[in-house]
Amino acid sequence: MSAVIENHHDDHHHGPDKGLMRWVLTTNHKDIGTLYLWFSFAMFLVGGCMALVIRAELFQPGLQLVVPEFFNQMTTMHGLIMVFGAVMPAFVGLANWLVPMMIGAPDMALPRMNNYSFWILPFAFGMLLSTLFMEGGAPNFGWTFYAPLSTEYAPPSVTFFIFAVHLMGISSIMGSINVVVTILNLRAPGMRLMDMPLFVWTWLITAYLLIAVMPVLAGVVTMMLMDIHFGTAFFNAGGGGDPVLFQHVFWFFGHPEVYIMILPAFGVVSAIIPTFARKKLFGYDSMVYATASIAFLSFIVWAHHMFTVGMPIAGELYFMYATMLIAVPTGVKVFNWVATMWQGSMTFETPMLFAIAFVILFTIGGLSGLMLAIVPADFQYHDTYFVVAHFHYVLVPGSIFSIMAAAYYWLPKWTGNMYDETLGKTHFWLSFVGVNVTFFPQHFIGLAGMPRRYPDYALQFADWNMVSSVGAFIFGFSQLLFLFIVIKCVMGGKKATDEVWDGAEGLEWTIASPAPYHTFSTPPALPERATA
């Protein structure tokens, strides 16, 4: 089997399509995973530059750099690019690289569709970014694009934005179908579902979430399109529609979406912590059930984003309790990670540093989320910087730190070379300090009443905004160091061995699951089991 896999990859790499065409036409899961990862990193830098424009404007009160209109375009584009262009493609890239290797499959099940699902993304984001140069400017209605701001009062470029969103959705659905089909059909003989590494489990569940909610997003942007161009009134009260309907449909997509951006991160961290604690993951079964519970609950809490729209008190109570319930399986995961580290022989290589920071800071984000779930309190927090602080604690030290942890952890496997550990640790500490200096003070200015999405603010918020902006520039520029580390590792360096994480005996290149432990260079050896 291993010879088959090796030959399979060699055919891809040394065929007639040398050079550029190899990347355009490739159906190899490793190539496509690499394309996704580089694309997402490029989008991460673009979205990051937009964040720095926002933070530069907010460095002091008054209008410095930009007109308010452009400020709103930056907040909108930053959100859309980071969510759909940076975080999601990065996780799809990790899935492409790792899922086939973790389950002993020769490739993804649908390799041509895999190629297509990647290549529509650069065109989608090219179109989205092109709106910045159109008459009337880019979308300026926030990444949640609430109607009627995005329908009645939108710039003409909103039509291009809608088409770009459709393309991203098509890409996500195709990628997810591919993941599901691969996991359900191409596991090594004898590998049961409960034998799979947790990263594979989190991606299987994430893929089902994507297949379920991406059509909802397609539906809501299609309703926008009809309202704008075809005289319907889905969201126009004047024609018998309801602007609040937009929020219901959007958040029915949007809430599972935020879990789509964190579940694969749980899988990554569940791979890294056992390796550097030199222990098996604590509570494998409960981790699988917790992941599935989170996914299920994510569908029935959407209106907690809408506590202030005037829903009946029974609705508020239901959504409050349902939201708080998500804290239970999430807490199970956090305690399992801590129990895995407990009395382990821990070492603190770069991937482990990112993973530990993930556990601590993601927990902070979870606790502020619990505060936001409390209806009467949410009336005060809603649309302030407290909310911004909350979701950035979940998405930056959550999703993005886990992606960086994964990059450091698997780079030796991907490239055959070790990255520079000293530079890696430097990058970690700069990122860790930068992210906390940026987002922790936003809790304070939010509780003091500073609203989101405004380019100017009252004098009382000046000090913490200045601190926050300094942190943002530290975090932003330290990502250039990350770029340097990755390129340096790809270009060469100390050769990586099979047991690359020294001392993680019996855990080299594995993920913690019950049996089978296996190296990724060969498909897993499985215990003999009676077959039906």
JSON list of C-alpha atoms in Angstrom, two decimals, residues 23 30 66 69 71 153 187 202 205 228 278 309 337 384 386 425 454 468 479 514:
[
{"chain": "A", "resi": 23, "resn": "TRP", "atom": "CA", "xyz": [-0.06, 23.90, -9.59]},
{"chain": "A", "resi": 30, "resn": "LYS", "atom": "CA", "xyz": [-0.73, 17.79, -0.77]},
{"chain": "A", "resi": 66, "resn": "VAL", "atom": "CA", "xyz": [-9.78, 58.18, 6.42]},
{"chain": "A", "resi": 69, "resn": "GLU", "atom": "CA", "xyz": [-17.23, 55.88, 4.63]},
{"chain": "A", "resi": 71, "resn": "PHE", "atom": "CA", "xyz": [-13.51, 53.25, 7.60]},
{"chain": "A", "resi": 153, "resn": "TYR", "atom": "CA", "xyz": [-28.78, 51.89, 0.94]},
{"chain": "A", "resi": 187, "resn": "ARG", "atom": "CA", "xyz": [-10.20, 4.85, 5.73]},
{"chain": "A", "resi": 202, "resn": "THR", "atom": "CA", "xyz": [-13.50, 17.58, 14.00]},
{"chain": "A", "resi": 205, "resn": "ILE", "atom": "CA", "xyz": [-18.32, 17.29, 11.84]},
{"chain": "A", "resi": 228, "resn": "ILE", "atom": "CA", "xyz": [-32.04, 45.13, -5.02]},
{"chain": "A", "resi": 278, "resn": "ARG", "atom": "CA", "xyz": [4.00, 12.61, 26.06]},
{"chain": "A", "resi": 309, "resn": "VAL", "atom": "CA", "xyz": [-34.43, 43.35, 18.29]},
{"chain": "A", "resi": 337, "resn": "TRP", "atom": "CA", "xyz": [-6.72, 19.23, 27.43]},
{"chain": "A", "resi": 384, "resn": "THR", "atom": "CA", "xyz": [-19.90, 47.66, 21.94]},
{"chain": "A", "resi": 386, "resn": "PHE", "atom": "CA", "xyz": [-16.83, 44.21, 24.48]},
{"chain": "A", "resi": 425, "resn": "LYS", "atom": "CA", "xyz": [9.52, 31.06, 19.82]},
{"chain": "A", "resi": 454, "resn": "TYR", "atom": "CA", "xyz": [-17.22, 54.12, 14.53]},
{"chain": "A", "resi": 468, "resn": "SER", "atom": "CA", "xyz": [-4.96, 48.57, 21.58]},
{"chain": "A", "resi": 479, "resn": "GLN", "atom": "CA", "xyz": [3.43, 37.92, 11.15]},
{"chain": "A", "resi": 514, "resn": "PRO", "atom": "CA", "xyz": [-7.05, 5.00, 21.07]}
]
